[in-house]
PDB file of C-alpha atoms in Angstrom:
ATOM      1  CA  UNK A 298       1.228  17.931 -15.217  1.00  0.00           C
ATOM      2  CA  UNK A 299       3.676  18.091 -17.942  1.00  0.00           C
ATOM      3  CA  UNK A 300       6.099  15.185 -19.094  1.00  0.00           C
ATOM      4  CA  UNK A 301       9.244  17.112 -16.999  1.00  0.00           C
ATOM      5  CA  UNK A 302       6.954  16.404 -14.075  1.00  0.00           C
ATOM      6  CA  UNK A 303       6.081  13.239 -14.736  1.00  0.00           C
ATOM      7  CA  UNK A 304       9.603  12.357 -15.366  1.00  0.00           C
ATOM      8  CA  UNK A 305      10.764  13.596 -12.244  1.00  0.00           C
ATOM      9  CA  UNK A 306       8.061  11.676 -10.276  1.00  0.00           C
ATOM     10  CA  UNK A 307       9.349   8.407 -12.065  1.00  0.00           C
ATOM     11  CA  UNK A 308      12.808   9.303 -10.880  1.00  0.00           C
ATOM     12  CA  UNK A 309      11.836  10.045  -7.308  1.00  0.00           C
ATOM     13  CA  UNK A 310       9.460   6.762  -7.149  1.00  0.00           C
ATOM     14  CA  UNK A 311      12.351   4.741  -7.983  1.00  0.00           C
ATOM     15  CA  UNK A 312      14.695   6.434  -6.150  1.00  0.00           C
ATOM     16  CA  UNK A 313      13.411   8.778  -3.102  1.00  0.00           C
ATOM     17  CA  UNK A 314      17.080   9.998  -2.149  1.00  0.00           C
ATOM     18  CA  UNK A 315      17.846  10.924  -5.626  1.00  0.00           C
ATOM     19  CA  UNK A 316      19.331  14.730  -5.604  1.00  0.00           C
ATOM     20  CA  UNK A 317      17.986  17.263  -7.149  1.00  0.00           C
ATOM     21  CA  UNK A 318      21.285  17.817  -9.100  1.00  0.00           C
ATOM     22  CA  UNK A 319      21.261  14.050  -9.907  1.00  0.00           C
ATOM     23  CA  UNK A 320      17.700  14.513 -11.162  1.00  0.00           C
ATOM     24  CA  UNK A 321      18.847  17.478 -13.188  1.00  0.00           C
ATOM     25  CA  UNK A 322      21.410  15.895 -14.835  1.00  0.00           C
ATOM     26  CA  UNK A 323      19.421  12.909 -15.960  1.00  0.00           C
ATOM     27  CA  UNK A 324      16.644  15.340 -17.103  1.00  0.00           C
ATOM     28  CA  UNK A 325      18.946  17.969 -18.519  1.00  0.00           C
ATOM     29  CA  UNK A 326      17.529  20.603 -16.444  1.00  0.00           C
ATOM     30  CA  UNK A 327      18.993  22.782 -13.597  1.00  0.00           C
ATOM     31  CA  UNK A 328      19.083  21.573  -9.851  1.00  0.00           C
ATOM     32  CA  UNK A 329      17.183  24.872  -9.393  1.00  0.00           C
ATOM     33  CA  UNK A 330      14.333  23.932 -11.742  1.00  0.00           C
ATOM     34  CA  UNK A 331      13.957  20.252 -10.104  1.00  0.00           C
ATOM     35  CA  UNK A 332      13.884  21.979  -6.759  1.00  0.00           C
ATOM     36  CA  UNK A 333      11.020  24.517  -8.038  1.00  0.00           C
ATOM     37  CA  UNK A 334       9.382  21.767  -9.816  1.00  0.00           C
ATOM     38  CA  UNK A 335       9.499  19.377  -6.594  1.00  0.00           C
ATOM     39  CA  UNK A 336       8.364  22.044  -4.125  1.00  0.00           C
ATOM     40  CA  UNK A 337       5.193  22.889  -6.346  1.00  0.00           C
ATOM     41  CA  UNK A 338       4.065  19.365  -6.266  1.00  0.00           C
ATOM     42  CA  UNK A 339       4.911  18.795  -2.857  1.00  0.00           C
ATOM     43  CA  UNK A 340       2.419  22.087  -2.102  1.00  0.00           C
ATOM     44  CA  UNK A 341       0.109  20.871  -4.433  1.00  0.00           C
ATOM     45  CA  UNK A 342      -0.301  17.346  -2.467  1.00  0.00           C
ATOM     46  CA  UNK A 343       1.105  15.568  -5.802  1.00  0.00           C
ATOM     47  CA  UNK A 344       4.254  14.265  -3.429  1.00  0.00           C
ATOM     48  CA  UNK A 345       2.782  13.455  -0.287  1.00  0.00           C
ATOM     49  CA  UNK A 346       5.771  12.688   1.581  1.00  0.00           C
ATOM     50  CA  UNK A 347       9.202  10.537   1.535  1.00  0.00           C
ATOM     51  CA  UNK A 348       9.706   7.323   3.536  1.00  0.00           C
ATOM     52  CA  UNK A 349      12.074   4.457   4.364  1.00  0.00           C
ATOM     53  CA  UNK A 350      10.513   1.031   3.317  1.00  0.00           C
ATOM     54  CA  UNK A 351      11.050  -1.430   5.824  1.00  0.00           C
ATOM     55  CA  UNK A 352      10.709  -5.132   4.662  1.00  0.00           C
ATOM     56  CA  UNK A 353      10.673  -7.921   7.092  1.00  0.00           C
ATOM     57  CA  UNK A 354      11.007 -11.267   6.033  1.00  0.00           C
ATOM     58  CA  UNK A 355       8.873 -12.814   8.797  1.00  0.00           C
ATOM     59  CA  UNK A 356       5.750 -10.900   8.311  1.00  0.00           C
ATOM     60  CA  UNK A 357       2.658 -11.509   6.650  1.00  0.00           C
ATOM     61  CA  UNK A 358       0.385  -9.619   4.523  1.00  0.00           C
ATOM     62  CA  UNK A 359      -3.296 -10.417   4.220  1.00  0.00           C
ATOM     63  CA  UNK A 360      -6.013  -8.549   2.096  1.00  0.00           C
ATOM     64  CA  UNK A 361      -9.398  -8.344   3.345  1.00  0.00           C
ATOM     65  CA  UNK A 362     -12.562  -7.877   1.166  1.00  0.00           C
ATOM     66  CA  UNK A 363     -15.499  -6.721   3.629  1.00  0.00           C
ATOM     67  CA  UNK A 364     -19.142  -5.899   1.936  1.00  0.00           C
ATOM     68  CA  UNK A 365     -21.422  -4.414   4.380  1.00  0.00           C
ATOM     69  CA  UNK A 366     -25.215  -4.687   4.537  1.00  0.00           C
ATOM     70  CA  UNK A 367     -25.820  -0.940   3.912  1.00  0.00           C
ATOM     71  CA  UNK A 368     -23.288   2.571   3.641  1.00  0.00           C
ATOM     72  CA  UNK A 369     -23.687   3.035   7.512  1.00  0.00           C
ATOM     73  CA  UNK A 370     -20.263   1.455   8.273  1.00  0.00           C
ATOM     74  CA  UNK A 371     -18.273   4.569   9.882  1.00  0.00           C
ATOM     75  CA  UNK A 372     -17.487   2.760  13.112  1.00  0.00           C
ATOM     76  CA  UNK A 373     -16.103  -0.060  11.137  1.00  0.00           C
ATOM     77  CA  UNK A 374     -13.876   2.244   9.315  1.00  0.00           C
ATOM     78  CA  UNK A 375     -12.979   4.015  12.579  1.00  0.00           C
ATOM     79  CA  UNK A 376     -11.870   0.598  14.372  1.00  0.00           C
ATOM     80  CA  UNK A 377      -9.989  -0.492  11.283  1.00  0.00           C
ATOM     81  CA  UNK A 378      -8.170   2.542  11.046  1.00  0.00           C
ATOM     82  CA  UNK A 379      -7.263   2.487  14.850  1.00  0.00           C
ATOM     83  CA  UNK A 380      -5.852  -1.268  14.317  1.00  0.00           C
ATOM     84  CA  UNK A 381      -2.090  -1.336  14.203  1.00  0.00           C
ATOM     85  CA  UNK A 382      -2.010  -3.848  11.857  1.00  0.00           C
ATOM     86  CA  UNK A 383      -4.174  -2.337   8.920  1.00  0.00           C
ATOM     87  CA  UNK A 384      -1.753  -0.344   6.798  1.00  0.00           C
ATOM     88  CA  UNK A 385      -4.254   0.475   4.058  1.00  0.00           C
ATOM     89  CA  UNK A 386      -8.107   1.316   4.266  1.00  0.00           C
ATOM     90  CA  UNK A 387     -10.031   1.832   1.167  1.00  0.00           C
ATOM     91  CA  UNK A 388     -13.625   2.389   0.133  1.00  0.00           C
ATOM     92  CA  UNK A 389     -14.374   0.590  -3.129  1.00  0.00           C
ATOM     93  CA  UNK A 390     -16.785   1.302  -6.078  1.00  0.00           C
ATOM     94  CA  UNK A 391     -19.870  -1.120  -5.749  1.00  0.00           C
ATOM     95  CA  UNK A 392     -22.038  -2.395  -3.467  1.00  0.00           C
ATOM     96  CA  UNK A 393     -20.616  -1.404   0.097  1.00  0.00           C
ATOM     97  CA  UNK A 394     -17.142  -2.429  -0.001  1.00  0.00           C
ATOM     98  CA  UNK A 395     -14.133  -1.951   2.003  1.00  0.00           C
ATOM     99  CA  UNK A 396     -10.889  -3.460   1.158  1.00  0.00           C
ATOM    100  CA  UNK A 397      -8.324  -3.832   4.097  1.00  0.00           C
ATOM    101  CA  UNK A 398      -4.534  -4.374   3.845  1.00  0.00           C
ATOM    102  CA  UNK A 399      -3.166  -5.759   7.186  1.00  0.00           C
ATOM    103  CA  UNK A 400       0.469  -7.156   8.173  1.00  0.00           C
ATOM    104  CA  UNK A 401       1.386  -8.762  11.109  1.00  0.00           C
ATOM    105  CA  UNK A 402       4.490 -10.948  12.312  1.00  0.00           C
ATOM    106  CA  UNK A 403       2.181 -14.140  12.394  1.00  0.00           C
ATOM    107  CA  UNK A 404      -0.889 -15.495  10.252  1.00  0.00           C
ATOM    108  CA  UNK A 405      -2.888 -16.218  13.489  1.00  0.00           C
ATOM    109  CA  UNK A 406      -2.925 -12.411  14.527  1.00  0.00           C
ATOM    110  CA  UNK A 407      -4.249 -11.716  11.334  1.00  0.00           C
ATOM    111  CA  UNK A 408      -6.996 -14.204  11.530  1.00  0.00           C
ATOM    112  CA  UNK A 409      -7.633 -13.194  15.190  1.00  0.00           C
ATOM    113  CA  UNK A 410      -8.035  -9.459  13.656  1.00  0.00           C
ATOM    114  CA  UNK A 411     -10.871 -11.086  11.378  1.00  0.00           C
ATOM    115  CA  UNK A 412     -12.658 -12.731  14.113  1.00  0.00           C
ATOM    116  CA  UNK A 413     -12.696  -9.866  16.335  1.00  0.00           C
ATOM    117  CA  UNK A 414     -14.254  -7.537  13.167  1.00  0.00           C
ATOM    118  CA  UNK A 415     -16.379 -10.003  12.552  1.00  0.00           C
ATOM    119  CA  UNK A 416     -17.833 -10.638  15.828  1.00  0.00           C
ATOM    120  CA  UNK A 417     -17.702  -6.569  16.475  1.00  0.00           C
ATOM    121  CA  UNK A 418     -19.534  -5.670  13.613  1.00  0.00           C
ATOM    122  CA  UNK A 419     -21.867  -8.683  12.653  1.00  0.00           C
ATOM    123  CA  UNK A 420     -24.745  -6.517  12.465  1.00  0.00           C
ATOM    124  CA  UNK A 421     -22.796  -4.316   9.913  1.00  0.00           C
ATOM    125  CA  UNK A 422     -20.939  -6.920   7.730  1.00  0.00           C
ATOM    126  CA  UNK A 423     -22.485  -8.806   5.456  1.00  0.00           C
ATOM    127  CA  UNK A 424     -19.580 -10.698   4.154  1.00  0.00           C
ATOM    128  CA  UNK A 425     -15.986 -11.019   4.910  1.00  0.00           C
ATOM    129  CA  UNK A 426     -13.128 -12.904   2.806  1.00  0.00           C
ATOM    130  CA  UNK A 427      -9.464 -12.628   3.014  1.00  0.00           C
ATOM    131  CA  UNK A 428      -6.495 -14.085   1.852  1.00  0.00           C
ATOM    132  CA  UNK A 429      -2.910 -13.982   2.905  1.00  0.00           C
ATOM    133  CA  UNK A 430      -0.027 -13.024   0.204  1.00  0.00           C
ATOM    134  CA  UNK A 431       1.824 -15.857  -0.696  1.00  0.00           C
ATOM    135  CA  UNK A 432       4.317 -14.059  -2.828  1.00  0.00           C
ATOM    136  CA  UNK A 433       5.022 -10.362  -3.966  1.00  0.00           C
ATOM    137  CA  UNK A 434       5.602  -9.938  -7.584  1.00  0.00           C
ATOM    138  CA  UNK A 435       5.402  -6.032  -7.631  1.00  0.00           C
ATOM    139  CA  UNK A 436       5.112  -3.463  -5.122  1.00  0.00           C
ATOM    140  CA  UNK A 437       5.949   0.041  -6.277  1.00  0.00           C
ATOM    141  CA  UNK A 438       5.323   1.323  -2.861  1.00  0.00           C
ATOM    142  CA  UNK A 439       7.283  -1.344  -1.277  1.00  0.00           C
ATOM    143  CA  UNK A 440      10.365  -1.429  -3.378  1.00  0.00           C
ATOM    144  CA  UNK A 441       9.807  -5.007  -4.695  1.00  0.00           C
ATOM    145  CA  UNK A 442      10.360  -5.816  -8.195  1.00  0.00           C
ATOM    146  CA  UNK A 443       9.864  -9.301  -9.933  1.00  0.00           C
ATOM    147  CA  UNK A 444      12.926 -11.131 -10.306  1.00  0.00           C
ATOM    148  CA  UNK A 445      12.088 -14.456 -12.216  1.00  0.00           C
ATOM    149  CA  UNK A 446      15.408 -16.061 -11.729  1.00  0.00           C
ATOM    150  CA  UNK A 447      15.510 -15.506  -7.957  1.00  0.00           C
ATOM    151  CA  UNK A 448      12.100 -16.989  -7.745  1.00  0.00           C
ATOM    152  CA  UNK A 449      12.882 -19.767 -10.079  1.00  0.00           C
ATOM    153  CA  UNK A 450      15.827 -20.595  -7.943  1.00  0.00           C
ATOM    154  CA  UNK A 451      13.797 -20.285  -4.638  1.00  0.00           C
ATOM    155  CA  UNK A 452      11.256 -22.847  -6.203  1.00  0.00           C
ATOM    156  CA  UNK A 453      14.119 -25.214  -6.932  1.00  0.00           C
ATOM    157  CA  UNK A 454      15.315 -25.123  -3.587  1.00  0.00           C
ATOM    158  CA  UNK A 455      11.419 -25.832  -2.110  1.00  0.00           C
TER     159      UNK A 455
END
């Protein structure tokens, strides 16, 4: 991937609604050249899609780390993949580890999910750890950027 494609990706990451004309003006190339490059990156799977990121103040995000006894955890992955709360599911390097990102309106729903998973897959799960997100400092996929002044104002009001 050349530097021009990387620049296009940076602009789209920051503003997925940016037009080909705007990108071209920013980078000093034509709208047609931008369109060709973006189309090629879409076809190659580099750009996988465009979406609106909805932020809800009342939602809770939790990270779950699961260690299994062995690498026979397909049923667990299938169950987690079907669960509506799960927004990210990753197999990690290391010893039979799975990372789950889950979001729900209330922490109790996520704790219930953990209890059900732990009970249903007790023969598979060696260890399960989880933590609710206290504060998001940066989330490139969720459009969140760190604002120190806002954080300091909020901490002063607590």
